[in-house]
PDB file of C-alpha atoms in Angstrom:
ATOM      1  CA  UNK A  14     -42.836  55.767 117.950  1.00 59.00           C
ATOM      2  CA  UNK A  15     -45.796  56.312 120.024  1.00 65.00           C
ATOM      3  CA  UNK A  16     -49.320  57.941 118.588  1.00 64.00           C
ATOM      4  CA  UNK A  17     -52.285  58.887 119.592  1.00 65.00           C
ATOM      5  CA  UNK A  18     -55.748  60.365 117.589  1.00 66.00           C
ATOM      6  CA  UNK A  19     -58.520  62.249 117.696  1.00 70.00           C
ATOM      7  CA  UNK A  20     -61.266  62.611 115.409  1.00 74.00           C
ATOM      8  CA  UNK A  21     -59.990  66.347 113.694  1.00 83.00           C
ATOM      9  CA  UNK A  22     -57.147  67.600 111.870  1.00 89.00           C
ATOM     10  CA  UNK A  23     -53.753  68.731 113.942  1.00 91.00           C
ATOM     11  CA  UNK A  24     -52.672  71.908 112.891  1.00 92.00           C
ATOM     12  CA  UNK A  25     -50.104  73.425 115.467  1.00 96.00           C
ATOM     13  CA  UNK A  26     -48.823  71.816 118.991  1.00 97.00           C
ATOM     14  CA  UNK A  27     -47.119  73.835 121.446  1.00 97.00           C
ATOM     15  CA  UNK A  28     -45.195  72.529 124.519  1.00 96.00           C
ATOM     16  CA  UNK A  29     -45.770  73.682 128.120  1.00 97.00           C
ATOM     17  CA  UNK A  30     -42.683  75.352 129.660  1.00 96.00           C
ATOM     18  CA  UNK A  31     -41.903  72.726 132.590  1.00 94.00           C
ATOM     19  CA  UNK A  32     -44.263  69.917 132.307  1.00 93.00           C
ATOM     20  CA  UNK A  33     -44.693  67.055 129.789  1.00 91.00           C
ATOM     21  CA  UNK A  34     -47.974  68.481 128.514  1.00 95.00           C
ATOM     22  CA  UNK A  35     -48.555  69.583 124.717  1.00 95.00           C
ATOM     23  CA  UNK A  36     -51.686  71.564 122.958  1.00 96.00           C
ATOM     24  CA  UNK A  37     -53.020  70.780 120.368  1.00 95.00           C
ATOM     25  CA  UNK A  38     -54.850  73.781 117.899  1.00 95.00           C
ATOM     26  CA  UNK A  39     -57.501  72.061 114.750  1.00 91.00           C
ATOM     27  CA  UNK A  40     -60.241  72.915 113.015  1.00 89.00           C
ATOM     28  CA  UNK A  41     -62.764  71.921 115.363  1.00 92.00           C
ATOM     29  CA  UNK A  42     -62.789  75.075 116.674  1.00 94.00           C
ATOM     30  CA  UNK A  43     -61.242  74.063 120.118  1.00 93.00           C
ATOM     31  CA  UNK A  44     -57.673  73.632 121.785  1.00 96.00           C
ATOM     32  CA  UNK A  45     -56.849  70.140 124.231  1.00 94.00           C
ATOM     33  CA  UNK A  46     -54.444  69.520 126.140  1.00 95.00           C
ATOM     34  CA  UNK A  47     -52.801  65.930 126.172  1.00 93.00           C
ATOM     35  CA  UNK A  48     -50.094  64.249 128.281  1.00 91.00           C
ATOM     36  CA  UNK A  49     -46.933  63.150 126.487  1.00 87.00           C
ATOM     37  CA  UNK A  50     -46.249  60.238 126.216  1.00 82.00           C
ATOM     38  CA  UNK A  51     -49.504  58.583 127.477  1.00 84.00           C
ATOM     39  CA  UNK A  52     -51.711  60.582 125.056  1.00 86.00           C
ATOM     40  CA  UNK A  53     -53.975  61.092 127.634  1.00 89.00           C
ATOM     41  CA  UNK A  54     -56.446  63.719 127.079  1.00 91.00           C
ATOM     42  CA  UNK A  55     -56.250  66.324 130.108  1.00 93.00           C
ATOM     43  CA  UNK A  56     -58.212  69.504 128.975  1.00 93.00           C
ATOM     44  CA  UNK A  57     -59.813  71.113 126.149  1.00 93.00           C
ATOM     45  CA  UNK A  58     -61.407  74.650 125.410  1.00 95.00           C
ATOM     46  CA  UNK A  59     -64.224  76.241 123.045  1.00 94.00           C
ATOM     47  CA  UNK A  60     -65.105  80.069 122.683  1.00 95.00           C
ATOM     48  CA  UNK A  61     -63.009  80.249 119.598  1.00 97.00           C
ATOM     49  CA  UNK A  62     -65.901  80.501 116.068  1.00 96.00           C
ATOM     50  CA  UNK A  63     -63.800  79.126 113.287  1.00 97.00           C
ATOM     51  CA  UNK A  64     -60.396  76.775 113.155  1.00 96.00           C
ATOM     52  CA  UNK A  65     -57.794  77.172 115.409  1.00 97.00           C
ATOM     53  CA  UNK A  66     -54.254  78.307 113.663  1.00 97.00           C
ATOM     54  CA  UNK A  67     -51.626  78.405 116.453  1.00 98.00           C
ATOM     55  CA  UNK A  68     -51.059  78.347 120.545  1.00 98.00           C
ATOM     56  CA  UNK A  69     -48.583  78.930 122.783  1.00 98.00           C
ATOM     57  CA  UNK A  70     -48.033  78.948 126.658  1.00 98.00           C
ATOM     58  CA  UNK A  71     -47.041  82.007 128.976  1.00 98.00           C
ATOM     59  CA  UNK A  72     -42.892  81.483 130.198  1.00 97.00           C
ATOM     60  CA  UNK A  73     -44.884  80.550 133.494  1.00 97.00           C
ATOM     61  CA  UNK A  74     -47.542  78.135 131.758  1.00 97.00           C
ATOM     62  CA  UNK A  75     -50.629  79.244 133.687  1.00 97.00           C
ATOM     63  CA  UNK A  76     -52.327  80.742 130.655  1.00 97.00           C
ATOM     64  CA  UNK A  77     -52.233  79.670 126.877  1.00 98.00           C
ATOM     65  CA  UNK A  78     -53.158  81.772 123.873  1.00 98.00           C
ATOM     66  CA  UNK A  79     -54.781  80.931 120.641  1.00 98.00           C
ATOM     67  CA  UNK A  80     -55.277  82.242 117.494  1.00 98.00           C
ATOM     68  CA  UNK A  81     -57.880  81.429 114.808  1.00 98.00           C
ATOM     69  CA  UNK A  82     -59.870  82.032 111.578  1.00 97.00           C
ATOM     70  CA  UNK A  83     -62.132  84.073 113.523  1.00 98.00           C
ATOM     71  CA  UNK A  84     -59.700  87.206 113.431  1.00 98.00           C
ATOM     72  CA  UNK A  85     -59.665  86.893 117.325  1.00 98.00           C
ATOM     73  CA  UNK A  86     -56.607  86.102 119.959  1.00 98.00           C
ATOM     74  CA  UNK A  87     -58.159  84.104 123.045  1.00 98.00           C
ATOM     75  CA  UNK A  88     -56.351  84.176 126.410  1.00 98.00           C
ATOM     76  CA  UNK A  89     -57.338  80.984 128.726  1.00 98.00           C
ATOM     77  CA  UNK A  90     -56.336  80.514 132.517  1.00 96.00           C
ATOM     78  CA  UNK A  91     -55.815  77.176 133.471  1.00 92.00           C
ATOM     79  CA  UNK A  92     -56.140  77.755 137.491  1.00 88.00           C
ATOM     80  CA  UNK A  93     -60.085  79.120 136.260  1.00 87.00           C
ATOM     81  CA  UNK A  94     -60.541  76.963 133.196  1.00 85.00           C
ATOM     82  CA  UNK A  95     -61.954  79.337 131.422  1.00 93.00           C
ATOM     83  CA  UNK A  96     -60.999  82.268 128.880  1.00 97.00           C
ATOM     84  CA  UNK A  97     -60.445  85.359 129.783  1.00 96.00           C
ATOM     85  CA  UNK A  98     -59.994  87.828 127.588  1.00 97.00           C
ATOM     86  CA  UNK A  99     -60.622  88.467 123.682  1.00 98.00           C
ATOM     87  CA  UNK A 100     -58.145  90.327 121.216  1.00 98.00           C
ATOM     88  CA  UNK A 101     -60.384  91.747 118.376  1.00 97.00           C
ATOM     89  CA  UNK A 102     -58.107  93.891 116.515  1.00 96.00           C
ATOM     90  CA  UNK A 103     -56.839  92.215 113.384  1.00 98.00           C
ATOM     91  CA  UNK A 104     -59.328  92.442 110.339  1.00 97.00           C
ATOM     92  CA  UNK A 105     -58.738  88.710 109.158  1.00 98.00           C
ATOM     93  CA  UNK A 106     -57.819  85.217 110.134  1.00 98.00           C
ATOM     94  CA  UNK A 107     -55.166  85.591 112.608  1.00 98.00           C
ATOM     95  CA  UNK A 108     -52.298  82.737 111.901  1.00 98.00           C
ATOM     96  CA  UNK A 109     -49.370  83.216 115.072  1.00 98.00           C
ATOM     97  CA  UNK A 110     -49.331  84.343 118.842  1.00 98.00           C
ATOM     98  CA  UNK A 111     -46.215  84.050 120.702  1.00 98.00           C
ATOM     99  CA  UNK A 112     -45.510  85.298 124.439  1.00 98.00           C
ATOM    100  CA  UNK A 113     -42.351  87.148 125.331  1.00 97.00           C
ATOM    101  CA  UNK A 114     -40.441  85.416 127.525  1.00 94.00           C
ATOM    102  CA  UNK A 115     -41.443  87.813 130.244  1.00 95.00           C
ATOM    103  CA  UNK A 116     -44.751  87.158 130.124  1.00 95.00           C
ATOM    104  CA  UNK A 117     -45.934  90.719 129.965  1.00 96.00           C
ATOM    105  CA  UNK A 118     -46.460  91.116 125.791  1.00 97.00           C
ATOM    106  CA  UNK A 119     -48.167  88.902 123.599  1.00 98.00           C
ATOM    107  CA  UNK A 120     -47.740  88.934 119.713  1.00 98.00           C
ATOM    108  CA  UNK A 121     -50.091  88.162 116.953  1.00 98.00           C
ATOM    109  CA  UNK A 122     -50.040  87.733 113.143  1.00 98.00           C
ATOM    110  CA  UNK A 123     -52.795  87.866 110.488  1.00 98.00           C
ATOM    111  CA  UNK A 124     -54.250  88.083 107.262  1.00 98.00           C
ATOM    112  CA  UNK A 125     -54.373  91.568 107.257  1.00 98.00           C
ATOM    113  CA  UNK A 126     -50.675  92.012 106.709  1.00 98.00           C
ATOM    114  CA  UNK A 127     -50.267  92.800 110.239  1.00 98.00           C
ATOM    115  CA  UNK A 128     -48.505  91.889 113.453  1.00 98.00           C
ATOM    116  CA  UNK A 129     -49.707  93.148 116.925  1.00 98.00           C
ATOM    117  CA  UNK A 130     -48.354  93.167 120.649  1.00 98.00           C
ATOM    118  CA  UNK A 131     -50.789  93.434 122.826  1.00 98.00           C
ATOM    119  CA  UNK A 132     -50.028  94.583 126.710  1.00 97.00           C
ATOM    120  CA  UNK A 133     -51.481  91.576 128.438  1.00 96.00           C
ATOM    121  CA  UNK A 134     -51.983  93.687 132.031  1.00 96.00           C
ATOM    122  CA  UNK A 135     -54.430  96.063 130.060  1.00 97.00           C
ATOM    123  CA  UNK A 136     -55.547  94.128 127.424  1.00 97.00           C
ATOM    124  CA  UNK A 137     -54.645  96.831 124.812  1.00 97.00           C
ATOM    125  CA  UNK A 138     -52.918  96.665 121.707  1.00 97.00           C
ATOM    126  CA  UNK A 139     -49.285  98.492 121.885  1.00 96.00           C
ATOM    127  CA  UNK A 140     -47.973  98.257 118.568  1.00 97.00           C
ATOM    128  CA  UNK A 141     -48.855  97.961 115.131  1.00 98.00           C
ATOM    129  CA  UNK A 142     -45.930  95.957 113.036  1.00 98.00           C
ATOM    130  CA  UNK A 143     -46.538  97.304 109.241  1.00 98.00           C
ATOM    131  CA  UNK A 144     -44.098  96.767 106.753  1.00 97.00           C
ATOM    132  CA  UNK A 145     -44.831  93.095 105.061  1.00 98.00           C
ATOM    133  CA  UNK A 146     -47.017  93.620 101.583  1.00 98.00           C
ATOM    134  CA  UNK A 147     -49.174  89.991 101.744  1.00 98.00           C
ATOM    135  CA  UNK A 148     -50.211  87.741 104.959  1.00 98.00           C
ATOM    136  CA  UNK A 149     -47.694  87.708 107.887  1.00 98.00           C
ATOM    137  CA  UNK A 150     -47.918  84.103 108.737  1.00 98.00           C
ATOM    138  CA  UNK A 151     -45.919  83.547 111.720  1.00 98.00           C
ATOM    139  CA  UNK A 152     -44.874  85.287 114.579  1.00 98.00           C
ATOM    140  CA  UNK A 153     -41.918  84.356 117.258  1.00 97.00           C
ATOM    141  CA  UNK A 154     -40.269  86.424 119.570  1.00 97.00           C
ATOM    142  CA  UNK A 155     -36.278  85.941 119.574  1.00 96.00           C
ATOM    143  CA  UNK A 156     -35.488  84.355 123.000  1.00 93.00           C
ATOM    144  CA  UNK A 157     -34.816  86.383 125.762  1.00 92.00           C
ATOM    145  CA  UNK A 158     -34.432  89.784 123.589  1.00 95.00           C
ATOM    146  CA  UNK A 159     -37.427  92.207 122.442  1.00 96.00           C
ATOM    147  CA  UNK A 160     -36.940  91.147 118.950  1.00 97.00           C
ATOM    148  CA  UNK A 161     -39.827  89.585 117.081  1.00 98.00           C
ATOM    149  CA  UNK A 162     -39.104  87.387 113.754  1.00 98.00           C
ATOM    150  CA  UNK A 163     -42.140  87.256 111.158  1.00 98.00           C
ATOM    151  CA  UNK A 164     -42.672  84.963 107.908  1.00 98.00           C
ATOM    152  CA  UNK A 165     -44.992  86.692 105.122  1.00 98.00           C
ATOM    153  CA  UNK A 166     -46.897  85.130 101.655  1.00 98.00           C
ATOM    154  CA  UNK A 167     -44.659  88.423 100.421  1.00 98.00           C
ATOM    155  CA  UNK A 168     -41.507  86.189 100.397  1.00 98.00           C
ATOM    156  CA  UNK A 169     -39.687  87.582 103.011  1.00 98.00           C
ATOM    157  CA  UNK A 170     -38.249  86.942 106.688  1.00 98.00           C
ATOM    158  CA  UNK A 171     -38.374  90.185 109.097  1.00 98.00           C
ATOM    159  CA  UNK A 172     -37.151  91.108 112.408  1.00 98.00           C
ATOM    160  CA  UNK A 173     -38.607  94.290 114.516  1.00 98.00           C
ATOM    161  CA  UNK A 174     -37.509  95.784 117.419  1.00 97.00           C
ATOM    162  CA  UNK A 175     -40.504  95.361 120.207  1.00 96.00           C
ATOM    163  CA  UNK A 176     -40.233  98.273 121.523  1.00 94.00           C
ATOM    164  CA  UNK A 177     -40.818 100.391 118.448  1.00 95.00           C
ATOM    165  CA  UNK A 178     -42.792  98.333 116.341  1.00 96.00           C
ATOM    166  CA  UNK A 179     -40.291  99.116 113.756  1.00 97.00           C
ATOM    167  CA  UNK A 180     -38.458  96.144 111.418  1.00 97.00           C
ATOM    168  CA  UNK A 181     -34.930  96.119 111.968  1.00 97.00           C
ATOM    169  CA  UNK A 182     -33.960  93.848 109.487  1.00 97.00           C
ATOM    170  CA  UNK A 183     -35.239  92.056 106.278  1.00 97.00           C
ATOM    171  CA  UNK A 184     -34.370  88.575 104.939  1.00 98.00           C
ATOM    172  CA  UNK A 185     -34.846  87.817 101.125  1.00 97.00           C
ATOM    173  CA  UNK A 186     -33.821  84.471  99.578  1.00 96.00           C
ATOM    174  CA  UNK A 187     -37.336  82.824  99.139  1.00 98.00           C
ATOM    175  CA  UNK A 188     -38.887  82.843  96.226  1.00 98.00           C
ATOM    176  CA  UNK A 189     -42.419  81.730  97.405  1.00 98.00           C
ATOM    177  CA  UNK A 190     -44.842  82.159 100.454  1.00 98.00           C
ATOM    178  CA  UNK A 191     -42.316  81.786 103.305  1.00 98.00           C
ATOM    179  CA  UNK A 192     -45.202  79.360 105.845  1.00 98.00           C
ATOM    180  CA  UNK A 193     -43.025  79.602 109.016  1.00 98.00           C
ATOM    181  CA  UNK A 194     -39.320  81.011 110.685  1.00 98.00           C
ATOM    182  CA  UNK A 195     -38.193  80.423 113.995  1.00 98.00           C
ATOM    183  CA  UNK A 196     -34.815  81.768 115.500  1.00 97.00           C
ATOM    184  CA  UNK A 197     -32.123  79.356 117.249  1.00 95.00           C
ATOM    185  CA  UNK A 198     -32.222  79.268 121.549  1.00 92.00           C
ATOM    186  CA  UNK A 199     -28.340  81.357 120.915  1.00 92.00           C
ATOM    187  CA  UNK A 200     -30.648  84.033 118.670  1.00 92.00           C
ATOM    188  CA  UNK A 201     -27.904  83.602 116.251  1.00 94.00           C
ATOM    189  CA  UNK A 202     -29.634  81.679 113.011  1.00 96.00           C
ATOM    190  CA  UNK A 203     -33.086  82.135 111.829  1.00 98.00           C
ATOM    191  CA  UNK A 204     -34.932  79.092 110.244  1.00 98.00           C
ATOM    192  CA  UNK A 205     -37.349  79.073 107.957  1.00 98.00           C
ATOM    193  CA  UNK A 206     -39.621  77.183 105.201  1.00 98.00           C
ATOM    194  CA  UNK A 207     -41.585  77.789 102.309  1.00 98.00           C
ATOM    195  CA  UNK A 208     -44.737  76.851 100.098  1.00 98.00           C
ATOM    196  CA  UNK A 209     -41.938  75.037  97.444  1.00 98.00           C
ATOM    197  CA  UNK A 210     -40.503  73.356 100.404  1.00 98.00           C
ATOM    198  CA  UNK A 211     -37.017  75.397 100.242  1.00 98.00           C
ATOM    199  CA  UNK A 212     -35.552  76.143 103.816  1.00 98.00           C
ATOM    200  CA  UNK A 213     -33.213  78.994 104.123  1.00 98.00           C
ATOM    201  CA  UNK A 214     -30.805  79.487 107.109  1.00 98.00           C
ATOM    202  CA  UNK A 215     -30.416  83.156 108.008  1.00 98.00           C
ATOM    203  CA  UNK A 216     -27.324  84.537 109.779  1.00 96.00           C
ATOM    204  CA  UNK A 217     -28.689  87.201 112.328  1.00 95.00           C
ATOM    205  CA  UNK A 218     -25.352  89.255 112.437  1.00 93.00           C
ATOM    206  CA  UNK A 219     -24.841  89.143 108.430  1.00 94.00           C
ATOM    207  CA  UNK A 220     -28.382  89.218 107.380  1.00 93.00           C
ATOM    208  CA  UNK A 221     -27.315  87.052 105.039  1.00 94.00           C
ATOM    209  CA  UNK A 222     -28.584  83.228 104.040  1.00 96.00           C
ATOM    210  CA  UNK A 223     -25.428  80.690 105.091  1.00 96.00           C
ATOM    211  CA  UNK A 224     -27.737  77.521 103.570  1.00 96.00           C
ATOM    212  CA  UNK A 225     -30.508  76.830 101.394  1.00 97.00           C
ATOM    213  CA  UNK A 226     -31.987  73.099 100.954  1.00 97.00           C
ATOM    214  CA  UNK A 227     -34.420  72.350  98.822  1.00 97.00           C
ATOM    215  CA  UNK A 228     -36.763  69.613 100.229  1.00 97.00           C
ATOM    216  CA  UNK A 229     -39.565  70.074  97.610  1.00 94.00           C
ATOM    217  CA  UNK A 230     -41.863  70.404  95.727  1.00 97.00           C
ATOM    218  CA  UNK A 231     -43.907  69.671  98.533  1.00 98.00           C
ATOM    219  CA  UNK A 232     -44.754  72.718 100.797  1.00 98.00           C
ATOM    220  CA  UNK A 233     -42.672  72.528 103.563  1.00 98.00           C
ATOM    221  CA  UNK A 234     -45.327  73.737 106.789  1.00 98.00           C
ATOM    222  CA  UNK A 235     -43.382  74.118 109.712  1.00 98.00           C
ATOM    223  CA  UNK A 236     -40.037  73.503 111.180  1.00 97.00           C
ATOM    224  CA  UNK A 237     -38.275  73.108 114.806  1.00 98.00           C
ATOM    225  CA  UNK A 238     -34.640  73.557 115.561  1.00 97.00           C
ATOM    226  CA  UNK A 239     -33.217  70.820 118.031  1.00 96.00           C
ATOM    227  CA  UNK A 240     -32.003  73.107 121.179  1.00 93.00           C
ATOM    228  CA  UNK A 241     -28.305  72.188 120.864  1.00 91.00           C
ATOM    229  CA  UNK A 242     -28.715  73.870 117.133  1.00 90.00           C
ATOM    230  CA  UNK A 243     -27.166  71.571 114.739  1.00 92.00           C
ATOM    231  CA  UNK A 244     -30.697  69.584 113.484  1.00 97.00           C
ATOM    232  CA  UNK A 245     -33.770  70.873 112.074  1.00 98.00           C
ATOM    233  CA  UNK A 246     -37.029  69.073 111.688  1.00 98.00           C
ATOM    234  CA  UNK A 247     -39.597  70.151 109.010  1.00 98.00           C
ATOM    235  CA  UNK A 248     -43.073  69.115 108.673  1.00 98.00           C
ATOM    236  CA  UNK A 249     -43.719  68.407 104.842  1.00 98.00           C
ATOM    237  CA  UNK A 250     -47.190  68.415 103.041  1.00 98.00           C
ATOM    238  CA  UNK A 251     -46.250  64.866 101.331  1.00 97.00           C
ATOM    239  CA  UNK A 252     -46.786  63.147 105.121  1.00 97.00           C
ATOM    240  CA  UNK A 253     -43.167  62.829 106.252  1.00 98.00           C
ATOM    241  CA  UNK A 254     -41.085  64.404 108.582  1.00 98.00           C
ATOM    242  CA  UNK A 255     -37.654  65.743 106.816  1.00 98.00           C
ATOM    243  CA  UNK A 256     -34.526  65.921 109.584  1.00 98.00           C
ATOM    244  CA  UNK A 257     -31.351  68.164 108.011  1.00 98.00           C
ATOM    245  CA  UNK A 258     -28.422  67.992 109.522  1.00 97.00           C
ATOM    246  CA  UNK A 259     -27.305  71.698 109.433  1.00 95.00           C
ATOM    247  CA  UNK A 260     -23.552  70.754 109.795  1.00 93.00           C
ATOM    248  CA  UNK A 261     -23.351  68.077 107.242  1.00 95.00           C
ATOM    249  CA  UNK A 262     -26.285  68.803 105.411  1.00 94.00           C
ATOM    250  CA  UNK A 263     -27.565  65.204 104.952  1.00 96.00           C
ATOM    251  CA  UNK A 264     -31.580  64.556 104.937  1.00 97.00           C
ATOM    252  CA  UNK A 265     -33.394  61.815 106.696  1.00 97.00           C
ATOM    253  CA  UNK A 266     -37.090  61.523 106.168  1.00 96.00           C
ATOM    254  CA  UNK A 267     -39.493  59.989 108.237  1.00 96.00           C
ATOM    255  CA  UNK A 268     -42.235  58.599 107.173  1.00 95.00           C
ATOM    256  CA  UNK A 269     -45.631  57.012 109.349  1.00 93.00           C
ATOM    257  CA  UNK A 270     -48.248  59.869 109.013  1.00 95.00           C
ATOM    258  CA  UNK A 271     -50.950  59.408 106.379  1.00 94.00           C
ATOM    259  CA  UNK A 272     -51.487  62.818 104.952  1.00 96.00           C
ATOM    260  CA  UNK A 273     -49.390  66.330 105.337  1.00 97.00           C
ATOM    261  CA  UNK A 274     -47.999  66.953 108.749  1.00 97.00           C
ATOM    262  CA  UNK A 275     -48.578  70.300 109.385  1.00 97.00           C
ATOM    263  CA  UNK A 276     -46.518  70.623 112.226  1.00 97.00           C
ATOM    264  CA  UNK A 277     -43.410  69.584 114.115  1.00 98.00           C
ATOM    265  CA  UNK A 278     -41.333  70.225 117.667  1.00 97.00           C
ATOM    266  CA  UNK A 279     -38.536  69.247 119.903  1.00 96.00           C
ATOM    267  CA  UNK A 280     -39.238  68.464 123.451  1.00 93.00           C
ATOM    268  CA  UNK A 281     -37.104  70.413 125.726  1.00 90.00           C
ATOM    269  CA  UNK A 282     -34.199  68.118 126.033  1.00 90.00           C
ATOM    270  CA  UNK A 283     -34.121  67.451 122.546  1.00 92.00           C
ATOM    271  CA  UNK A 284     -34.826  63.773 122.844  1.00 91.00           C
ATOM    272  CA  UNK A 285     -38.144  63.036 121.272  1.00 92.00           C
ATOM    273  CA  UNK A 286     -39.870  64.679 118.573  1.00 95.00           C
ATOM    274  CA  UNK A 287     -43.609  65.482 118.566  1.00 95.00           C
ATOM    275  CA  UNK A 288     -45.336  66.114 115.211  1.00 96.00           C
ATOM    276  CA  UNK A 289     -49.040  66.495 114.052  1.00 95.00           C
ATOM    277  CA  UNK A 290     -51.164  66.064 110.853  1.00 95.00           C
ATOM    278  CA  UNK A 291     -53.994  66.021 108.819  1.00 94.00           C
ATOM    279  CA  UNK A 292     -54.434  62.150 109.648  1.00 93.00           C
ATOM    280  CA  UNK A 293     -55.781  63.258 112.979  1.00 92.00           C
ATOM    281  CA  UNK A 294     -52.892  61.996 114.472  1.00 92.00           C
ATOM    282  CA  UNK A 295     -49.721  62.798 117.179  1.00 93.00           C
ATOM    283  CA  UNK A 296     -46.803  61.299 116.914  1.00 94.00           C
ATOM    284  CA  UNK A 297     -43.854  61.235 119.497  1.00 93.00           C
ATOM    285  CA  UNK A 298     -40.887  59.826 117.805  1.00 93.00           C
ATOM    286  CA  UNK A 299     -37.668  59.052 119.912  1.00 86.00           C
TER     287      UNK A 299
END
């Protein structure tokens, strides 16, 4: 296990498409970029007014995006250093952004009950994704489709057709504040956790959950599905990582943090694991 710290909170990491470079989103109001495994600090960026909720990279990783608790999406350009644009639209704390894989479309989630996709060539928002009743708290496009999966405080998993801005599909099984789903690389399963620390498995095709574990009572934060599919990594509020194996269903849990990781991912071969937490701390865990 290798670590590394800084002096504020981790909330979300993101991993650059091609290169061995992770961002890091806290509630110092800024975004850094570090070198895995070194932990070598390479950039940062301010602009944003309040903490920093999520980030992720463009498919090409020339520009990141960031949300934050100042209702705003931020677009930066590496090749400038600087941000360049502002999205303004959502009426409180914005909690996701995700790219699609084509670069073109960005999506947010807020507060507000709301998701957006904004058209990044003219900065304008294209759709308005209504349907979820309390907080939409994550956003993730299904790879390589126009799908979009959401988690929502209103207990539910959704998936909405791009294009439309209409949901397609609804997931119910959660009985609390569902803090985070992501889809599989096949787009077959969705994954996802809530405030009780249940996580549900979704079957895309039935719309139907195929597995439930309960890894509570601690609030289960965020979770990352290995890319062959078969593991899943959740990032627990009592400081340790929880590994299921979705085949056999056995739990491992990792300890080493010092308060609630808050979140978790997979590097892109699937042989280390990157998490971060309240302790002000990184891990990379082979």
């Amino acid at each position: 296990m290798l670590f590394f710290s800084y002096f504020s909170p981790f909330f979300r990491l993101c991993l650059h498409p091609d290169k061995q470079l992770v961002v890091s989103a806290s509630d110092d109001h800024s975004w850094k970029m570090w070198s895995i495994p070194s932990g070598e600090l390479v950039t940062a960026g301010e602009g944003h007014t309040s903490w920093l909720s999520d980030a992720d990279f463009n498919p090409s990783g020339t520009h990141l995006a960031t949300a934050s608790g100042d209702a705003t999406v931020r677009i930066w350009e590496f090749a400038r250093g600087l941000c360049t644009a502002v999205l303004a639209e959502h009426a409180h704390a914005v909690w996701g952004c995700s790219w699609h894989w084509a670069g073109d479309f960005l999506a947010s989630c807020a507060m507000d009950n709301l998701s957006r996709i904004w058209d990044i060539t003219s900065l304008k928002c294209r759709n308005v994704l209504r349907g979820h009743t309390d907080s939409v708290n994550s956003i993730c496009f299904v790879p390589f489709t126009n799908n979009l999966c959401t988690s929502s405080a209103d207990k539910t998993v959704s998936l909405w057709d791009a294009r439309t801005g209409l949901s397609t599909h609804t997931f119910y099984g959660h009985q609390h504040s569902v803090n985070h789903a992501t889809p599989s690389l096949k787009g077959d399963i969705i994954a996802s956790c809530d405030s009780y620390g249940v996580v549900q498995i979704f079957d895309i095709r039935t719309i139907s959950s195929i597995l439930a574990v309960n890894l509570g009572p601690h609030p289960a934060n965020r979770l990352a599905l290995h890319p062959a599919g078969n593991l899943l990594a959740v990032a627990s509020n009592d400081s340790t990582i929880k590994l299921v194996d979705l085949q056999s269903q056995k739990i491992l849990g990792i300890g080493g943090h010092d308060d609630a990781v808050h979140t978790v991912l997979f590097d892109h071969d699937g042989n280390h694991l990157i998490s971060g937490s309240t302790d002000c701390t990184i891990r990379v865990w082979s």
